[in-house]
Coordinates of C-alpha atoms in Angstrom, one line a residue:
X1 CA -128.0 -51.3 113.1
X2 CA -126.9 -49.8 109.7
X3 CA -124.0 -50.7 108.2
X4 CA -121.3 -48.6 108.3
X5 CA -117.6 -47.6 105.8
X6 CA -115.0 -49.3 107.2
X7 CA -112.0 -46.2 107.9
X8 CA -108.7 -48.6 108.5
X9 CA -109.6 -50.7 106.2
X10 CA -109.7 -47.3 103.2
X11 CA -106.4 -46.6 105.0
X12 CA -104.9 -50.1 104.0
X13 CA -106.5 -50.2 100.9
X14 CA -104.3 -46.4 100.0
X15 CA -101.8 -47.9 102.0
X16 CA -101.3 -50.8 99.5
X17 CA -101.8 -49.1 96.8
X18 CA -98.8 -47.4 97.4
X19 CA -97.1 -50.2 97.6
X20 CA -98.4 -51.4 93.7
X21 CA -97.7 -47.9 92.4
X22 CA -93.7 -48.4 94.4
X23 CA -92.7 -52.2 92.8
X24 CA -94.5 -51.2 89.4
X25 CA -92.4 -48.9 89.5
X26 CA -88.9 -49.6 91.1
X27 CA -86.7 -48.3 90.9
X28 CA -88.0 -45.0 89.3
X29 CA -84.6 -43.8 87.3
X30 CA -83.3 -43.5 83.4
X31 CA -86.8 -42.7 82.3
X32 CA -86.1 -42.1 78.5
X33 CA -88.9 -42.0 75.2
X34 CA -88.3 -45.3 73.0
X35 CA -90.8 -44.5 70.9
X36 CA -93.0 -46.9 71.8
X37 CA -97.0 -46.0 71.7
X38 CA -97.8 -45.8 75.5
X39 CA -100.4 -48.0 74.5
X40 CA -98.6 -50.5 71.8
X41 CA -98.3 -53.1 74.9
X42 CA -102.1 -53.5 74.6
X43 CA -102.2 -55.4 71.2
X44 CA -98.3 -57.0 70.6
X45 CA -98.7 -60.1 71.3
X46 CA -98.0 -62.6 74.6
X47 CA -94.3 -62.0 75.5
X48 CA -92.1 -65.5 74.5
X49 CA -91.3 -65.8 77.3
X50 CA -93.1 -66.1 80.6
X51 CA -92.3 -68.4 83.7
X52 CA -95.1 -69.7 86.5
X53 CA -93.4 -67.4 89.3
X54 CA -94.1 -64.4 87.3
X55 CA -97.9 -65.0 86.3
X56 CA -98.4 -66.4 90.5
X57 CA -96.6 -62.9 91.6
X58 CA -99.0 -61.1 89.3
X59 CA -102.1 -62.4 89.9
X60 CA -101.1 -62.4 93.8
X61 CA -100.1 -58.6 93.9
X62 CA -103.5 -57.3 93.2
X63 CA -105.6 -60.0 95.0
X64 CA -105.5 -58.0 98.4
X65 CA -105.7 -54.8 96.6
X66 CA -108.9 -55.8 94.8
X67 CA -109.8 -57.8 98.1
X68 CA -109.3 -54.3 99.9
X69 CA -111.4 -52.1 97.7
X70 CA -114.1 -54.3 97.8
X71 CA -114.0 -53.8 101.5
X72 CA -113.5 -50.5 102.0
X73 CA -116.3 -49.4 98.8
X74 CA -118.5 -50.9 101.5
X75 CA -121.3 -50.2 102.8
X76 CA -121.5 -47.7 99.3
X77 CA -121.2 -50.3 96.7
X78 CA -122.5 -53.3 97.4
X79 CA -122.7 -56.7 95.8
X80 CA -122.1 -57.3 92.2
X81 CA -121.5 -52.7 91.7
X82 CA -118.8 -54.3 94.2
X83 CA -116.9 -56.4 92.8
X84 CA -117.3 -54.9 89.4
X85 CA -116.4 -51.4 90.7
X86 CA -113.1 -53.3 92.7
X87 CA -111.9 -55.1 89.1
X88 CA -111.8 -51.8 87.2
X89 CA -110.4 -50.0 89.3
X90 CA -107.2 -52.9 89.6
X91 CA -107.1 -53.2 85.7
X92 CA -107.2 -49.8 85.2
X93 CA -103.9 -48.8 88.3
X94 CA -102.7 -52.0 86.1
X95 CA -102.8 -50.4 82.5
X96 CA -101.8 -46.7 83.6
X97 CA -98.6 -49.4 85.8
X98 CA -97.6 -51.2 82.5
X99 CA -98.2 -47.8 80.0
X100 CA -95.2 -46.2 82.1
X101 CA -93.0 -49.1 82.4
X102 CA -92.3 -47.5 78.3
X103 CA -90.9 -45.3 79.6
X104 CA -88.8 -47.2 82.4
X105 CA -85.1 -49.3 80.5
X106 CA -85.7 -51.6 82.7
X107 CA -88.8 -52.3 83.0
X108 CA -90.7 -54.4 79.6
X109 CA -94.9 -53.7 79.9
X110 CA -97.0 -56.6 79.3
X111 CA -100.8 -57.4 78.0
X112 CA -99.8 -60.4 79.9
X113 CA -99.3 -58.8 83.8
X114 CA -102.5 -56.9 82.7
X115 CA -104.6 -60.3 82.6
X116 CA -102.8 -61.1 85.3
X117 CA -103.5 -58.2 87.3
X118 CA -106.9 -57.9 86.7
X119 CA -108.0 -61.8 88.0
X120 CA -106.2 -60.7 91.0
X121 CA -108.1 -58.3 90.8
X122 CA -110.9 -60.0 90.0
X123 CA -110.6 -63.2 92.9
X124 CA -109.8 -60.2 95.9
X125 CA -113.0 -58.5 94.6
X126 CA -115.3 -61.7 94.3
X127 CA -114.0 -62.3 97.9
X128 CA -114.1 -59.4 98.8
X129 CA -117.9 -58.4 98.2
X130 CA -119.3 -61.6 99.5
X131 CA -117.4 -61.1 103.0
X132 CA -117.4 -58.0 103.9
X133 CA -120.7 -58.0 106.6
X134 CA -119.0 -61.2 108.1
X135 CA -115.5 -59.4 107.8
X136 CA -116.8 -55.5 108.6
X137 CA -119.8 -56.4 111.8
X138 CA -118.8 -59.8 112.4
X139 CA -115.3 -61.6 112.1
X140 CA -112.9 -62.3 114.9
X141 CA -111.0 -59.8 113.7
X142 CA -113.5 -56.4 114.3
X143 CA -113.6 -58.1 117.3
X144 CA -110.2 -57.4 118.4
X145 CA -110.2 -54.5 117.1
X146 CA -113.6 -52.6 119.0
X147 CA -112.3 -55.0 122.1
X148 CA -108.9 -53.5 122.5
X149 CA -108.6 -50.5 121.2
X150 CA -109.9 -47.2 121.0
X151 CA -112.4 -46.6 118.9
X152 CA -111.7 -43.5 115.5
X153 CA -111.0 -43.2 112.6
X154 CA -107.2 -41.8 114.2
X155 CA -106.8 -45.2 116.0
X156 CA -107.4 -46.8 112.1
X157 CA -104.5 -44.7 111.2
X158 CA -102.2 -45.5 114.1
X159 CA -103.4 -49.2 113.0
X160 CA -101.8 -48.6 109.6
X161 CA -99.0 -48.3 110.4
X162 CA -98.7 -50.5 112.9
X163 CA -99.1 -53.2 110.2
X164 CA -96.6 -51.1 107.6
X165 CA -94.2 -51.3 111.0
X166 CA -94.0 -55.5 110.7
X167 CA -94.1 -55.2 107.3
X168 CA -91.0 -53.4 106.8
X169 CA -89.9 -57.0 108.9
X170 CA -89.5 -58.2 105.7
X171 CA -86.1 -55.7 104.4
X172 CA -83.3 -57.9 105.2
X173 CA -81.0 -55.6 104.3
X174 CA -81.7 -53.5 107.0
X175 CA -80.3 -54.1 111.3
X176 CA -83.3 -55.4 113.4
X177 CA -85.8 -53.2 113.7
X178 CA -84.0 -50.5 111.8
X179 CA -85.9 -48.3 109.6
X180 CA -85.0 -44.9 109.3
X181 CA -81.7 -46.0 107.0
X182 CA -82.5 -43.5 104.3
X183 CA -78.6 -43.9 102.9
X184 CA -79.1 -45.8 99.7
X185 CA -82.1 -43.4 98.6
X186 CA -80.2 -39.7 98.9
X187 CA -77.0 -42.9 98.0
X188 CA -74.3 -41.9 100.2
X189 CA -71.0 -44.2 100.7
X190 CA -71.4 -46.6 103.8
X191 CA -70.5 -45.5 107.2
X192 CA -67.1 -46.2 108.4
X193 CA -65.8 -49.7 109.7
X194 CA -66.6 -50.1 113.5
X195 CA -64.8 -53.2 115.8
X196 CA -67.4 -55.8 116.5
X197 CA -67.9 -54.4 120.1
X198 CA -68.9 -51.3 118.9
X199 CA -71.0 -52.5 116.3
X200 CA -72.9 -55.1 118.9
X201 CA -73.5 -52.3 120.9
X202 CA -75.5 -50.6 118.7
X203 CA -77.0 -53.1 116.5
X204 CA -78.5 -53.4 120.0
X205 CA -78.9 -50.3 120.6
X206 CA -80.7 -50.1 117.6
X207 CA -83.4 -52.8 118.2
X208 CA -84.0 -52.0 121.5
X209 CA -84.9 -48.3 120.6
X210 CA -86.7 -48.6 118.2
X211 CA -88.4 -51.8 119.5
X212 CA -89.8 -49.2 122.6
X213 CA -90.2 -46.9 120.1
X214 CA -93.3 -49.5 117.9
X215 CA -94.7 -50.9 121.4
X216 CA -95.1 -47.5 123.3
X217 CA -96.9 -46.3 119.5
X218 CA -99.3 -49.6 120.0
X219 CA -100.0 -48.8 123.5
X220 CA -100.7 -45.2 123.1
X221 CA -104.0 -47.5 120.3
X222 CA -104.9 -49.3 123.4
X223 CA -108.0 -49.2 125.0
X224 CA -107.9 -48.1 128.7
X225 CA -108.0 -51.1 130.6
X226 CA -106.2 -53.4 128.7
X227 CA -103.9 -56.0 129.0
X228 CA -100.9 -54.0 127.3
X229 CA -98.5 -55.6 128.3
X230 CA -99.6 -58.7 126.4
X231 CA -100.2 -56.6 123.6
X232 CA -96.5 -56.0 123.3
X233 CA -95.4 -59.1 124.1
X234 CA -97.3 -60.4 121.0
X235 CA -96.5 -58.0 118.6
X236 CA -92.9 -59.1 119.2
X237 CA -93.5 -62.1 118.1
X238 CA -94.9 -61.5 115.6
X239 CA -92.7 -59.2 114.4
X240 CA -89.8 -62.0 115.1
X241 CA -92.0 -64.8 113.1
X242 CA -92.1 -62.5 110.0
X243 CA -88.8 -61.4 110.3
X244 CA -87.4 -65.0 110.7
X245 CA -90.2 -66.3 107.8
X246 CA -88.8 -63.6 105.6
X247 CA -85.2 -64.8 106.1
X248 CA -86.0 -68.1 105.5
X249 CA -88.1 -67.4 102.1
X250 CA -86.0 -65.1 100.7
X251 CA -82.5 -66.9 101.6
X252 CA -82.7 -70.8 102.5
X253 CA -84.1 -72.3 105.8
X254 CA -81.7 -72.5 107.4
X255 CA -80.7 -68.6 107.1
X256 CA -83.8 -68.5 108.9
X257 CA -82.5 -67.2 112.3
X258 CA -79.7 -65.9 110.6
X259 CA -80.9 -62.4 111.9
X260 CA -80.0 -63.1 115.4
X261 CA -76.9 -62.5 116.5
X262 CA -76.0 -60.6 119.5
X263 CA -76.4 -57.8 119.4
X264 CA -80.5 -58.5 118.1
X265 CA -80.7 -60.2 120.5
X266 CA -79.1 -57.8 123.3
X267 CA -81.4 -55.0 121.5
X268 CA -84.6 -58.1 121.9
X269 CA -84.3 -58.3 125.8
X270 CA -83.2 -54.8 126.1
X271 CA -85.9 -52.6 124.6
X272 CA -88.6 -55.2 126.2
X273 CA -87.7 -54.3 130.1
X274 CA -87.8 -51.0 129.1
X275 CA -91.5 -51.3 126.9
X276 CA -92.7 -53.3 129.9
X277 CA -92.0 -50.9 132.2
X278 CA -92.3 -47.6 129.8
X279 CA -96.0 -48.4 129.4
X280 CA -97.0 -47.7 133.0
X281 CA -96.4 -44.4 132.0
X282 CA -99.3 -41.1 131.4
X283 CA -100.1 -41.0 127.5
X284 CA -98.8 -38.0 127.0
X285 CA -95.2 -39.9 128.0
X286 CA -95.6 -42.3 126.8
X287 CA -96.1 -40.6 123.6
X288 CA -92.3 -38.4 123.8
X289 CA -91.0 -41.2 125.0
X290 CA -91.4 -42.6 122.4
X291 CA -90.6 -40.0 120.1
X292 CA -88.1 -39.8 121.9
X293 CA -86.3 -43.2 120.6
X294 CA -88.1 -43.2 117.1
X295 CA -85.0 -40.6 116.4
X296 CA -82.6 -42.0 118.4
X297 CA -83.1 -45.0 116.8
X298 CA -82.7 -43.7 113.4
X299 CA -79.9 -41.4 114.0
X300 CA -78.2 -44.5 114.4
X301 CA -79.2 -46.6 112.3
X302 CA -77.4 -43.8 109.6
X303 CA -74.7 -44.5 111.2
X304 CA -74.0 -47.9 111.5
X305 CA -72.1 -49.8 109.5
X306 CA -72.9 -52.7 106.9
X307 CA -74.1 -56.0 109.5
X308 CA -70.9 -58.1 109.9
X309 CA -73.2 -61.3 109.9
X310 CA -75.3 -60.3 106.8
X311 CA -72.5 -59.1 104.8
X312 CA -71.4 -61.9 103.0
X313 CA -75.1 -63.7 102.2
X314 CA -76.2 -60.9 100.7
X315 CA -72.6 -60.3 98.8
X316 CA -74.2 -63.4 97.0
X317 CA -78.1 -63.6 97.8
X318 CA -79.5 -63.5 93.5
X319 CA -82.5 -61.3 94.4
X320 CA -83.7 -62.0 90.9
X321 CA -87.8 -62.1 90.8
X322 CA -87.8 -60.2 94.8
X323 CA -85.3 -57.7 93.6
X324 CA -88.4 -54.9 93.4
X325 CA -90.4 -56.4 96.6
X326 CA -87.2 -55.6 98.5
X327 CA -86.6 -52.3 97.0
X328 CA -90.1 -51.7 99.0
X329 CA -89.6 -53.0 101.4
X330 CA -86.6 -51.0 101.5
X331 CA -88.6 -47.8 101.0
X332 CA -91.2 -48.5 103.7
X333 CA -88.6 -49.3 106.1
X334 CA -86.3 -45.9 104.8
X335 CA -88.7 -43.7 105.8
X336 CA -91.4 -45.8 108.9
X337 CA -90.3 -43.7 111.0
X338 CA -90.7 -40.2 109.6
X339 CA -94.3 -40.8 109.1
X340 CA -94.7 -42.9 112.7
X341 CA -92.8 -39.9 114.0
X342 CA -95.7 -37.1 111.9
X343 CA -98.8 -39.4 113.8
X344 CA -97.1 -39.1 117.3
X345 CA -97.5 -35.4 117.0
X346 CA -100.9 -35.0 116.0
X347 CA -102.3 -37.6 118.5
X348 CA -99.4 -35.5 121.0
X349 CA -101.2 -32.0 119.2
X350 CA -105.0 -33.4 119.6
X351 CA -106.8 -34.4 123.0
X352 CA -108.2 -38.6 123.0
X353 CA -110.4 -39.3 120.9
X354 CA -114.0 -41.2 123.2
X355 CA -112.1 -43.9 125.6
X356 CA -108.7 -42.9 124.8
X357 CA -106.3 -43.5 127.9
X358 CA -104.5 -41.0 129.9

């Protein structure tokens, strides 16, 4: 059988590239011409102060990009050609980002950043080129994709969005599953304070509605006849694990479960019960209910007050090296429900792809 391209890896590569661009240019404010030549940083001396964290972060940030680029190029480019093209793409993107940082007062362009980014892209490209045949044709993940989910590019796009939903759980400033908060993007004033019991209700409703929406979103991608409830339980477990790891790393290990508030617990229980029942609905009803749950949760999260359980932790939280990463996770968290809603509308307006449930 002739080797085939993987739309999923191309969607993931495009999504990751956008994340790198945002993380490199965050906070996108204060643009100004400081009188420096755009490419002067390439021939400048290396930065005086360099930390191991910065070097490791630059390498690790571009390694997945190189890996995904090599996988996305397969089978059009393989072996050494794929390595060269994928690494070159990473280096060019890094140079472009450092050049634009010349005009951002909060950022300092660096040739060392380009070098470390390029090293990461090269390492990822080497791994991707070596593993492409196995990952795209023989890997357990591919078998899982084919066994559990409907075939087609639309499903690959949906799985990419589902992966981004898991990524949003890394944002410590939101309520549990609380995607769609636009107030920071538009610099709106904070919402009014509510009594503690009212906050618990709002937090529970946000968590429950978003859990139902994500669960039905995943169920709409699943192959008919598969144990969808087991899939949803796995998705929930992964999301909670990502949340705990994020809090443990960004704050401290003792805070790994700081997000598990009374409202969050109620929301998890309520959302799980509703989702387990709703997955038995016909596909059209699942799509409609997922859309309504998304809209309700987005409205609620923009009305919710600051989380009183996390307010003190956030006030003393030294974001430091995580500043750009946190801006990135918050952006994805803010925009995710709108991308998901557009996907649901597209899925509802078109006939199911081959093998889709009715």
